[in-house]
Coordinates of C-alpha atoms in Angstrom, one line a residue:
M816 CA 168.2 -77.7 107.9
I817 CA 165.6 -75.8 110.1
D818 CA 165.9 -75.4 113.8
N819 CA 163.1 -73.5 115.7
G820 CA 162.5 -71.4 112.6
M821 CA 166.2 -70.7 112.1
V822 CA 168.4 -71.5 109.2
Y823 CA 170.7 -74.1 110.8
F824 CA 173.6 -74.7 108.8
A825 CA 176.8 -75.3 111.1
K826 CA 178.0 -76.6 114.4
T827 CA 180.7 -75.2 116.6
G828 CA 182.6 -75.9 119.8
D829 CA 185.1 -78.7 120.6
D830 CA 182.4 -81.3 120.9
L831 CA 180.3 -79.7 118.2
S832 CA 177.3 -79.2 120.4
E833 CA 176.7 -75.6 119.6
K834 CA 174.4 -75.0 116.5
I835 CA 175.0 -71.9 114.3
C836 CA 172.0 -70.4 112.7
L837 CA 171.2 -67.7 110.3
N838 CA 168.0 -65.7 111.5
P839 CA 165.8 -65.6 108.6
K840 CA 164.7 -62.0 109.6
M841 CA 168.3 -60.9 109.0
A842 CA 168.7 -63.0 105.5
N843 CA 167.9 -59.8 103.5
R844 CA 171.0 -58.0 104.9
H845 CA 173.1 -59.9 102.5
G846 CA 176.3 -61.7 102.9
F847 CA 179.1 -63.6 101.3
I848 CA 180.4 -67.0 101.2
C849 CA 184.3 -67.0 100.3
G850 CA 187.3 -69.5 100.3
A851 CA 189.8 -71.1 98.3
T852 CA 189.1 -73.7 95.8
G853 CA 188.1 -76.8 97.2
T854 CA 187.4 -75.5 100.7
G855 CA 183.8 -76.4 100.8
K856 CA 181.8 -73.3 99.3
T857 CA 179.6 -75.4 97.3
V858 CA 178.5 -77.5 100.2
T859 CA 177.9 -74.4 102.2
L860 CA 175.8 -72.9 99.3
K861 CA 173.8 -76.2 99.0
V862 CA 173.0 -76.4 102.7
L863 CA 171.9 -72.7 102.9
S864 CA 169.7 -73.2 99.8
E865 CA 168.1 -76.4 101.1
S866 CA 167.3 -74.4 104.4
F867 CA 165.6 -71.6 102.7
S868 CA 163.6 -74.1 100.3
K869 CA 162.3 -75.8 103.4
M870 CA 161.2 -72.4 104.7
G871 CA 159.2 -72.0 101.5
V872 CA 161.8 -69.1 100.4
P873 CA 162.6 -69.5 96.7
V874 CA 166.4 -69.4 95.9
F875 CA 168.3 -68.4 92.6
L876 CA 171.8 -69.4 92.0
S877 CA 174.2 -70.1 89.3
D878 CA 175.8 -73.1 88.6
V879 CA 179.3 -72.6 87.3
K880 CA 180.7 -76.2 87.4
G881 CA 177.4 -78.3 86.9
D882 CA 177.6 -79.8 90.4
L883 CA 174.6 -78.1 92.0
S884 CA 172.1 -80.1 89.7
G885 CA 171.8 -82.7 92.4
F886 CA 169.1 -80.8 94.1
I887 CA 166.8 -82.4 92.1
M888 CA 167.7 -86.0 93.5
A889 CA 167.9 -87.2 97.2
G890 CA 171.6 -87.7 98.6
Q891 CA 173.0 -91.3 98.6
D892 CA 173.8 -92.9 101.9
N893 CA 177.3 -94.0 102.3
E894 CA 179.9 -94.7 104.9
N895 CA 181.2 -91.2 104.7
M896 CA 177.8 -89.7 105.2
Q897 CA 176.9 -91.9 107.9
G898 CA 180.1 -90.7 109.7
R899 CA 179.2 -87.0 109.1
I900 CA 175.6 -87.5 110.2
K901 CA 176.7 -89.1 113.5
K902 CA 179.5 -86.4 113.9
F903 CA 177.0 -83.8 113.9
G904 CA 174.3 -85.7 115.8
L905 CA 171.9 -85.6 113.2
E906 CA 170.6 -89.1 113.3
E907 CA 167.1 -87.9 113.9
D908 CA 166.9 -84.8 112.1
F909 CA 168.7 -85.5 108.7
E910 CA 166.7 -87.0 105.8
Y911 CA 168.1 -87.7 102.4
Q912 CA 165.5 -85.8 100.2
K913 CA 165.3 -83.9 96.8
F914 CA 164.2 -80.2 96.3
P915 CA 162.0 -78.6 93.7
S916 CA 164.2 -77.1 91.2
T917 CA 164.0 -75.5 87.8
F918 CA 167.0 -75.4 85.5
Y919 CA 167.6 -72.3 83.4
D920 CA 170.1 -71.6 80.6
I921 CA 170.6 -68.5 78.3
Y922 CA 171.5 -70.8 75.4
G923 CA 168.7 -73.1 76.1
E924 CA 170.9 -76.4 76.1
Q925 CA 171.1 -77.3 79.8
G926 CA 167.7 -75.7 80.9
I927 CA 164.7 -73.6 80.0
P928 CA 165.8 -70.5 78.0
L929 CA 166.2 -67.4 79.8
R930 CA 165.6 -64.0 77.9
T931 CA 164.7 -60.5 78.3
T932 CA 164.1 -57.6 75.9
V933 CA 166.5 -54.9 75.0
S934 CA 163.6 -52.4 76.3
E935 CA 163.4 -54.2 79.5
M936 CA 167.0 -54.2 80.0
G937 CA 166.8 -50.2 79.5
P938 CA 169.5 -47.9 78.3
L939 CA 171.3 -47.2 81.6
L940 CA 172.0 -50.9 82.5
L941 CA 172.7 -52.0 78.9
G942 CA 175.2 -49.1 78.4
Q943 CA 177.0 -50.0 81.5
C944 CA 177.2 -53.7 80.5
L945 CA 178.4 -52.6 77.0
G946 CA 181.2 -50.5 78.6
L947 CA 180.0 -47.3 77.0
N948 CA 181.6 -44.0 78.3
A949 CA 179.3 -41.3 79.5
T950 CA 178.9 -39.6 76.1
Q951 CA 178.2 -42.9 74.5
A952 CA 175.7 -43.7 77.2
D953 CA 173.9 -40.5 76.6
V954 CA 173.6 -41.3 72.9
L955 CA 172.3 -44.8 73.7
S956 CA 169.6 -43.3 76.0
V957 CA 168.6 -40.8 73.0
I958 CA 168.3 -43.7 70.8
F959 CA 165.9 -45.4 73.2
K960 CA 164.0 -41.9 73.4
I961 CA 163.7 -41.8 69.7
A962 CA 162.5 -45.3 69.3
D963 CA 159.8 -44.7 72.2
D964 CA 158.8 -41.5 70.4
K965 CA 158.4 -43.2 67.1
N966 CA 156.5 -46.3 68.9
L967 CA 159.3 -48.6 67.5
L968 CA 159.7 -51.8 69.9
L969 CA 163.2 -52.9 71.0
Y970 CA 163.0 -56.6 71.8
D971 CA 166.3 -58.1 70.4
T972 CA 169.8 -56.8 69.3
K973 CA 168.9 -56.7 65.7
D974 CA 166.1 -54.3 66.6
L975 CA 168.5 -52.2 68.4
K976 CA 171.3 -52.3 65.6
A977 CA 168.2 -51.3 63.0
M978 CA 167.4 -48.2 65.2
L979 CA 171.1 -47.3 65.4
T980 CA 171.4 -47.5 61.7
Y981 CA 168.2 -45.6 61.3
V982 CA 169.5 -42.8 63.4
S983 CA 172.8 -42.9 61.6
E984 CA 171.1 -42.6 58.0
N985 CA 169.0 -39.7 59.5
I986 CA 171.0 -37.5 61.8
G987 CA 170.3 -34.4 59.9
E988 CA 166.9 -34.5 60.5
L989 CA 166.9 -35.9 63.9
E990 CA 169.5 -33.6 65.2
L991 CA 167.0 -30.7 65.1
E992 CA 165.0 -32.3 67.8
Y993 CA 167.4 -34.5 69.8
G994 CA 170.6 -32.8 69.6
H995 CA 173.8 -33.7 68.0
I996 CA 174.4 -37.1 67.4
A997 CA 178.0 -38.2 66.2
K998 CA 178.3 -41.1 63.6
A999 CA 181.3 -42.3 65.2
T1000 CA 179.6 -42.9 68.4
I1001 CA 176.8 -44.9 66.8
T1002 CA 179.5 -47.1 65.2
T1003 CA 181.2 -47.6 68.5
I1004 CA 177.8 -48.6 70.1
I1005 CA 177.1 -51.0 67.3
R1006 CA 180.5 -52.6 67.7
A1007 CA 180.0 -53.2 71.3
I1008 CA 176.7 -54.6 70.7
V1009 CA 178.3 -57.1 68.2
A1010 CA 180.9 -58.0 70.7
L1011 CA 178.3 -58.8 73.2
E1012 CA 176.5 -60.8 70.5
G1013 CA 179.5 -62.9 70.4
E1014 CA 179.0 -63.9 74.0
G1015 CA 175.3 -64.9 73.1
A1016 CA 173.3 -61.6 73.5
D1017 CA 171.4 -62.4 70.4
Q1018 CA 170.0 -65.4 72.4
F1019 CA 169.5 -63.6 75.6
F1020 CA 167.7 -60.8 74.3
G1021 CA 164.4 -61.6 72.7
E1022 CA 160.9 -63.0 73.5
P1023 CA 159.3 -64.4 75.6
G1024 CA 161.2 -62.5 78.2
I1025 CA 161.4 -63.9 81.7
D1026 CA 158.7 -63.1 84.2
I1027 CA 160.5 -62.9 87.3
T1028 CA 157.5 -63.8 89.4
D1029 CA 158.1 -67.4 88.0
F1030 CA 161.1 -67.5 90.3
F1031 CA 158.8 -67.2 93.4
S1032 CA 157.0 -70.3 93.0
T1033 CA 156.9 -73.3 95.4
G1034 CA 157.0 -77.1 95.0
D1035 CA 154.0 -79.6 95.8
N1036 CA 155.5 -79.9 99.2
G1037 CA 155.4 -76.1 99.9
Y1038 CA 159.2 -75.8 99.4
G1039 CA 160.6 -72.9 97.9
M1040 CA 161.7 -73.4 94.2
I1041 CA 165.6 -73.6 93.8
N1042 CA 166.2 -71.7 90.4
I1043 CA 169.5 -73.0 88.9
L1044 CA 171.1 -71.0 86.0
S1045 CA 173.2 -73.4 84.2
S1046 CA 176.5 -71.3 83.7
E1047 CA 179.1 -73.8 82.6
T1048 CA 179.2 -72.0 79.1
L1049 CA 178.0 -68.7 80.5
I1050 CA 180.7 -68.0 83.0
N1051 CA 183.3 -67.9 80.0
K1052 CA 181.3 -64.9 78.7
P1053 CA 181.8 -62.5 81.6
K1054 CA 180.1 -59.6 79.9
L1055 CA 176.8 -61.6 79.3
Y1056 CA 176.9 -63.1 82.7
T1057 CA 177.4 -59.7 84.3
A1058 CA 174.4 -58.3 82.1
F1059 CA 172.0 -61.1 83.4
M1060 CA 172.7 -61.1 86.8
L1061 CA 172.8 -57.5 87.2
Y1062 CA 169.5 -57.4 85.2
L1063 CA 167.8 -59.8 87.3
M1064 CA 168.8 -58.0 90.4
S1065 CA 167.7 -54.6 89.2
E1066 CA 164.4 -56.3 87.8
M1067 CA 163.6 -57.7 91.4
F1068 CA 164.4 -54.2 92.9
E1069 CA 162.1 -52.5 90.5
T1070 CA 159.4 -55.1 90.3
L1071 CA 158.8 -56.3 94.0
P1072 CA 157.1 -54.4 96.5
E1073 CA 158.6 -52.8 99.7
V1074 CA 158.3 -55.2 102.7
G1075 CA 161.1 -53.9 105.1
D1076 CA 162.3 -56.5 107.5
A1077 CA 159.8 -59.5 107.2
E1078 CA 160.0 -62.8 109.1
K1079 CA 161.8 -64.3 106.1
P1080 CA 163.1 -63.3 102.7
K1081 CA 160.9 -63.4 99.6
M1082 CA 163.9 -64.7 97.9
V1083 CA 167.7 -65.3 98.4
F1084 CA 170.2 -64.9 95.4
F1085 CA 173.3 -66.5 95.5
F1086 CA 176.0 -65.0 92.9
D1087 CA 178.5 -67.5 92.2
E1088 CA 182.0 -66.5 90.8
A1089 CA 181.1 -63.0 91.9
H1090 CA 184.7 -61.7 90.9
L1091 CA 183.7 -61.9 87.4
L1092 CA 181.1 -59.2 87.9
F1093 CA 183.5 -56.9 89.7
N1094 CA 186.8 -57.4 87.5
S1095 CA 185.1 -56.3 84.4
A1096 CA 182.8 -53.7 85.9
T1097 CA 183.1 -49.8 84.9
P1098 CA 183.1 -47.4 87.9
A1099 CA 179.4 -46.4 86.8
L1100 CA 178.5 -50.2 86.9
L1101 CA 180.0 -50.7 90.3
D1102 CA 177.9 -47.7 91.6
K1103 CA 174.8 -49.5 90.1
I1104 CA 175.6 -52.8 91.8
A1105 CA 176.3 -51.1 95.2
Q1106 CA 173.0 -49.3 94.9
V1107 CA 171.1 -52.3 94.1
V1108 CA 172.6 -54.2 96.8
K1109 CA 171.9 -51.5 99.3
L1110 CA 168.4 -50.9 98.3
I1111 CA 167.0 -54.5 97.3
R1112 CA 167.0 -55.5 100.9
S1113 CA 163.9 -53.4 101.5
K1114 CA 162.2 -55.7 98.8
G1115 CA 162.9 -58.7 100.8
V1116 CA 165.8 -60.1 98.8
G1117 CA 168.9 -61.2 100.1
I1118 CA 172.0 -61.3 98.0
Y1119 CA 175.2 -63.5 98.9
F1120 CA 178.2 -63.2 96.9
V1121 CA 180.3 -66.4 96.4
T1122 CA 184.0 -65.8 95.5
Q1123 CA 187.4 -67.0 96.5
S1124 CA 188.4 -64.2 98.4
P1125 CA 186.6 -61.0 100.1
A1126 CA 189.2 -59.0 98.4
D1127 CA 187.3 -59.7 95.2
I1128 CA 184.2 -57.6 96.6
P1129 CA 184.8 -53.8 96.4
N1130 CA 184.5 -52.1 99.6
D1131 CA 181.0 -50.3 98.9
V1132 CA 179.5 -53.5 98.3
M1133 CA 181.3 -55.5 101.1
A1134 CA 180.1 -52.7 103.6
Q1135 CA 176.4 -54.1 102.7
L1136 CA 177.2 -57.7 103.5
S1137 CA 176.5 -58.5 107.1
N1138 CA 176.3 -62.3 107.1
K1139 CA 179.9 -63.6 106.5
I1140 CA 181.2 -67.2 106.0
E1141 CA 184.8 -67.4 105.3
H1142 CA 186.4 -70.7 104.3
A1143 CA 190.0 -71.3 104.3
L1144 CA 192.3 -68.7 102.6
R1145 CA 195.7 -69.7 101.2
A1146 CA 198.6 -67.1 101.6
Y1147 CA 201.8 -67.5 100.1
T1148 CA 202.8 -63.8 99.1
P1149 CA 202.8 -60.6 100.9
K1150 CA 199.9 -59.5 99.0
E1151 CA 197.9 -62.7 99.9
M1152 CA 198.9 -62.4 103.6
K1153 CA 197.5 -58.9 103.6
A1154 CA 194.1 -60.1 102.2
V1155 CA 194.1 -62.6 104.8
K1156 CA 194.6 -60.0 107.5
T1157 CA 192.1 -57.7 106.0
A1158 CA 189.5 -60.6 105.9
A1159 CA 190.2 -61.4 109.6
E1160 CA 189.6 -57.7 110.6
S1161 CA 186.3 -57.8 109.1
F1162 CA 185.0 -60.2 111.6
R1163 CA 184.1 -59.3 115.2
E1164 CA 187.0 -60.6 117.2
N1165 CA 186.8 -63.9 119.3
P1166 CA 189.3 -64.3 122.0
A1167 CA 189.4 -67.9 121.6
F1168 CA 191.5 -67.8 118.5
D1169 CA 193.5 -65.6 116.2
T1170 CA 191.1 -65.2 113.2
A1171 CA 193.9 -64.5 110.6
E1172 CA 195.7 -67.9 111.7
L1173 CA 192.5 -69.9 111.7
L1174 CA 191.5 -68.8 108.3
Q1175 CA 194.8 -70.2 107.0
S1176 CA 194.4 -73.6 108.8
L1177 CA 190.9 -74.4 108.2
G1178 CA 190.0 -77.8 106.7
T1179 CA 187.6 -78.6 104.0
G1180 CA 183.9 -77.8 105.2
E1181 CA 185.1 -75.6 108.0
A1182 CA 184.8 -71.8 108.0
V1183 CA 184.9 -68.6 110.1
V1184 CA 181.4 -67.3 110.3
S1185 CA 179.6 -64.2 111.8
M1186 CA 175.7 -64.1 111.5
L1187 CA 173.6 -61.0 112.5
D1188 CA 171.5 -61.7 115.7
A1189 CA 167.8 -60.7 116.0
K1190 CA 168.9 -57.0 116.8
G1191 CA 171.2 -56.9 113.7
I1192 CA 174.3 -56.8 115.5
P1193 CA 177.1 -58.8 114.0
G1194 CA 177.9 -62.0 116.0
M1195 CA 181.4 -62.8 117.2
A1196 CA 183.5 -64.8 114.7
Q1197 CA 183.0 -68.7 115.2
H1198 CA 184.8 -71.6 114.0
A1199 CA 182.1 -73.6 112.4
Y1200 CA 181.8 -77.0 110.8
I1201 CA 179.2 -77.0 108.0
L1202 CA 176.5 -79.6 108.0
P1203 CA 176.2 -82.0 105.0
P1204 CA 173.5 -81.6 102.3
E1205 CA 170.4 -83.8 102.2
S1206 CA 170.4 -83.6 98.3
L1207 CA 172.7 -85.3 95.9
M1208 CA 176.3 -84.0 95.8
G1209 CA 177.7 -83.9 92.5
T1210 CA 176.3 -83.9 88.9
I1211 CA 173.3 -85.8 87.6
T1212 CA 172.8 -87.6 84.2
D1213 CA 172.0 -85.9 81.2
A1214 CA 168.8 -88.0 80.8
A1215 CA 167.7 -86.9 84.4
R1216 CA 168.4 -83.2 83.5
K1217 CA 166.5 -83.3 80.4
D1218 CA 163.4 -85.2 82.1
A1219 CA 163.5 -82.4 84.8
I1220 CA 163.4 -79.7 82.0
L1221 CA 160.6 -81.3 79.9
T1222 CA 158.3 -82.1 82.7
N1223 CA 158.6 -78.5 84.1
P1224 CA 155.5 -76.5 83.2
L1225 CA 157.6 -73.5 82.4
A1226 CA 159.0 -75.3 79.4
D1227 CA 156.0 -74.8 77.3
K1228 CA 156.1 -70.9 78.2
Y1229 CA 159.6 -70.2 77.3
S1230 CA 161.0 -72.9 74.9
E1231 CA 160.1 -71.3 71.8
T1232 CA 161.5 -68.2 70.6
I1233 CA 158.9 -65.5 69.5
D1234 CA 160.1 -63.0 66.8
S1235 CA 157.5 -60.2 67.2
D1236 CA 156.9 -57.3 64.6
S1237 CA 159.2 -54.9 66.2
C1238 CA 161.7 -52.3 64.8
Y1239 CA 163.7 -54.6 62.8
E1240 CA 160.9 -55.8 60.9
F1241 CA 159.6 -52.2 60.6
M1242 CA 162.8 -50.9 59.2
Q1243 CA 162.8 -53.8 56.8
R1244 CA 159.4 -53.0 55.6
R1245 CA 160.6 -49.2 55.4
K1246 CA 163.7 -50.2 53.4
A1247 CA 161.5 -52.4 51.2
Q1248 CA 159.2 -49.5 50.6
I1249 CA 162.1 -47.0 49.9
D1250 CA 163.7 -49.5 47.7
E1251 CA 160.5 -49.8 45.8
E1252 CA 159.9 -46.2 45.6
N1253 CA 163.4 -45.7 44.3
Q1254 CA 163.0 -48.5 41.8
N1255 CA 159.8 -47.1 40.5
A1256 CA 161.4 -43.6 40.6
A1257 CA 164.2 -45.2 38.6
E1258 CA 162.0 -47.0 36.2
A1259 CA 159.9 -43.8 35.9
A1260 CA 163.0 -41.8 35.0
A1261 CA 164.5 -44.6 32.7
K1262 CA 161.0 -44.5 31.0
A1263 CA 161.1 -40.7 30.6
K1264 CA 164.5 -40.8 29.5
E1265 CA 163.5 -43.4 27.0
E1266 CA 160.7 -41.4 25.8
E1267 CA 162.9 -38.4 25.6
K1268 CA 165.3 -40.4 23.5
V1269 CA 162.4 -41.7 21.4
A1270 CA 161.1 -38.2 21.0
K1271 CA 164.6 -36.9 20.1
E1272 CA 165.0 -39.6 17.7
K1273 CA 161.7 -39.0 16.0
A1274 CA 162.4 -35.2 15.9
K1275 CA 165.9 -36.1 14.5
E1276 CA 164.3 -38.4 11.9
E1277 CA 161.6 -36.0 10.9
E1278 CA 164.3 -33.3 10.6
R1279 CA 166.3 -35.7 8.5
L1280 CA 163.2 -36.6 6.2
A1281 CA 162.6 -32.9 5.9
K1282 CA 166.1 -32.3 4.9
E1283 CA 166.0 -35.0 2.4
Q1284 CA 162.6 -34.1 1.1
A1285 CA 163.8 -30.5 0.6
K1286 CA 167.1 -31.4 -0.8
A1287 CA 165.1 -33.8 -3.1
E1288 CA 162.5 -31.0 -4.0
E1289 CA 165.7 -28.6 -4.6
K1290 CA 167.5 -31.3 -6.6
A1291 CA 164.1 -31.8 -8.6
A1292 CA 163.7 -28.1 -9.2
R1293 CA 167.3 -27.9 -10.4
E1294 CA 166.9 -30.8 -12.7
Q1295 CA 163.6 -29.4 -13.9
A1296 CA 165.3 -26.0 -14.3
K1297 CA 168.1 -27.7 -16.1
A1298 CA 165.8 -29.9 -18.2
E1299 CA 163.7 -26.6 -19.1
E1300 CA 167.1 -24.7 -20.0
K1301 CA 168.1 -27.7 -22.0
A1302 CA 165.0 -27.9 -23.6
Q1303 CA 165.1 -23.9 -24.1
K1304 CA 168.7 -24.4 -25.7
E1305 CA 167.5 -27.5 -27.8
A1306 CA 164.5 -25.5 -28.9
E1307 CA 166.7 -22.4 -29.5
K1308 CA 169.2 -24.7 -31.3
A1309 CA 166.5 -26.4 -33.2
A1310 CA 165.1 -22.9 -34.3
A1311 CA 168.7 -21.8 -35.2
A1312 CA 169.4 -25.0 -37.2
K1313 CA 165.7 -24.5 -38.8
G1314 CA 166.7 -21.0 -39.7
K1315 CA 170.1 -22.0 -41.1
A1316 CA 168.3 -24.7 -42.9
V1317 CA 166.0 -22.2 -44.3
K1318 CA 168.6 -19.6 -45.1
Q1319 CA 170.7 -22.3 -46.8
G1320 CA 167.7 -23.4 -48.8
V1321 CA 167.2 -19.8 -49.8
K1322 CA 170.7 -19.4 -50.7
G1323 CA 170.9 -22.6 -52.8
V1324 CA 167.9 -21.5 -54.6
A1325 CA 169.2 -18.2 -55.0
S1326 CA 172.6 -19.4 -56.0
T1327 CA 171.0 -21.8 -58.6
T1328 CA 168.8 -19.2 -59.9
S1329 CA 171.5 -16.8 -60.0
G1330 CA 173.8 -19.1 -61.7
S1331 CA 171.1 -20.1 -64.2
I1332 CA 170.5 -16.5 -64.9
G1333 CA 174.1 -15.6 -65.0
R1334 CA 174.9 -18.6 -67.4
E1335 CA 172.2 -17.1 -69.8
I1336 CA 173.4 -13.6 -69.6
G1337 CA 177.0 -14.9 -70.2
K1338 CA 176.0 -17.1 -73.1
A1339 CA 174.3 -14.1 -74.9
V1340 CA 177.3 -11.9 -74.3
G1341 CA 179.8 -14.6 -75.3
G1342 CA 177.8 -15.7 -78.2
S1343 CA 177.9 -12.2 -79.6
V1344 CA 181.5 -11.9 -79.1
G1345 CA 183.0 -15.2 -79.8
G1346 CA 180.4 -17.4 -81.3
S1347 CA 179.7 -21.0 -79.9
F1348 CA 182.9 -20.9 -78.1
G1349 CA 182.2 -17.3 -76.7
K1350 CA 178.7 -18.6 -75.8
T1351 CA 180.0 -21.5 -73.7
L1352 CA 182.7 -19.4 -72.0
G1353 CA 180.4 -16.7 -71.3
G1354 CA 177.7 -19.0 -69.9
N1355 CA 180.3 -20.4 -67.4
I1356 CA 181.5 -17.1 -66.4
G1357 CA 178.1 -15.7 -66.1
A1358 CA 176.8 -18.5 -63.7
S1359 CA 179.9 -18.2 -61.5
L1360 CA 179.4 -14.5 -61.1
G1361 CA 175.9 -14.8 -60.4
R1362 CA 176.4 -17.3 -57.5
N1363 CA 179.0 -15.2 -56.1
I1364 CA 176.7 -12.0 -56.1
I1365 CA 174.1 -13.9 -54.4
G1366 CA 176.5 -15.5 -51.8
T1367 CA 177.8 -12.1 -50.9
L1368 CA 174.3 -10.7 -50.2
F1369 CA 173.5 -13.7 -47.9
K1370 CA 176.6 -13.2 -46.0
L1371 CA 175.5 -9.6 -45.3

């Protein structure tokens, strides 16, 4: 509620006659809302959010249980509410009403999708969210530098992984300009990104990225917009939850102009289940959180951490939280007792009660509070009773949520994912080009090899044919020589045969002739000696002698 320009959220005193207010000028000095489960932290958060909204101050908060969606509906009157209204004397001031609200959801299921790009997150914050050590974080920064130098856009996680793969494949060339980059380090970074993708980072990183100026809008009635991040699923993904919340705070710090201590904050940021941010944070990340919390107040942003125990918040951060609302703390062990004592000592002592004892005996809806006054001085601890909220307590129906999402003008702006031409697409084209060049080279090499093979086979065939032709010619020559030799021999044989025949013919003639001559001579000699008998005998002897003489001559 609003009272004389102040955030009126509680009452104190035995008769609840004294109002407890937060000076809007001091709202950017940050604060916390702590308390055990079921002690009333959600009601306190709602009452503060409604009051800031009435002032025209936008609010951003995370809804981890789904029970903050009731902002979009007016509260329901019942006997319990009437009793509380009467108890606080709010009959004239209290009004059931709804508040302008926008639902967001990184997964796009319970609200308008929330995204940012890898480039917007930046290497420093991303490296811290990935849990990288100093060396790995330096390499990640070099990866971003290479991407910038080569005009490669990093929008989503597949862009970043493509860039890391490219660097890994070209380390030899890149190291000459950017220094040593170990492949093992790149592998570690990729593994961390894949782990973050398992929590939904592939949905968180992309386009269109959120424009934080959309958080600073107002409703038709001039009320500040209550921006609700649906975190029922996200809260189980602590790395991604931390990454987004820290990104959002950093983006506000880097984007918003300096305003100093204005009359009222430009935005109030409630970080529910804050222990998740601190429990998994590296020392470097804790330093970053402390730095952002310390400096962002000059931009007119108030940050309020909501958690079960103030011990969940590191000392460096707690030192920056000036407005304190502490609901009941339960202490059953020495460690818990020590935490209660520490929490009590953080308040300015009130002589009317023992703060440590009061913290353990507070009922639901009660708290010990300390607000900064107009001069920035912490107020004395007060036993406060938190006012009831004017909007609906509890959850809304799925139909009501869906209608609120679809009728929101930002739905058209962010609902559809845009996959722009960025590093991943460039690397895909580069790979396709390299594959095509390699394919062409392989085909050219295969063709050259085939041509070489054909040429070798042709040369071999020509050599074979030449050999066969030479062999054939050699064979033909041998056969021709053989034929000629045979013909020669046959000619010689024929000539010899012919000569023999001639010789034999001559011999025969001579023999016949010599025989006849010899016969006649023999006849003459035999006849003269022995008459007719001698003639016959002499003829035969003469013929024989004649032939023998001729035969001997032919042999010679």
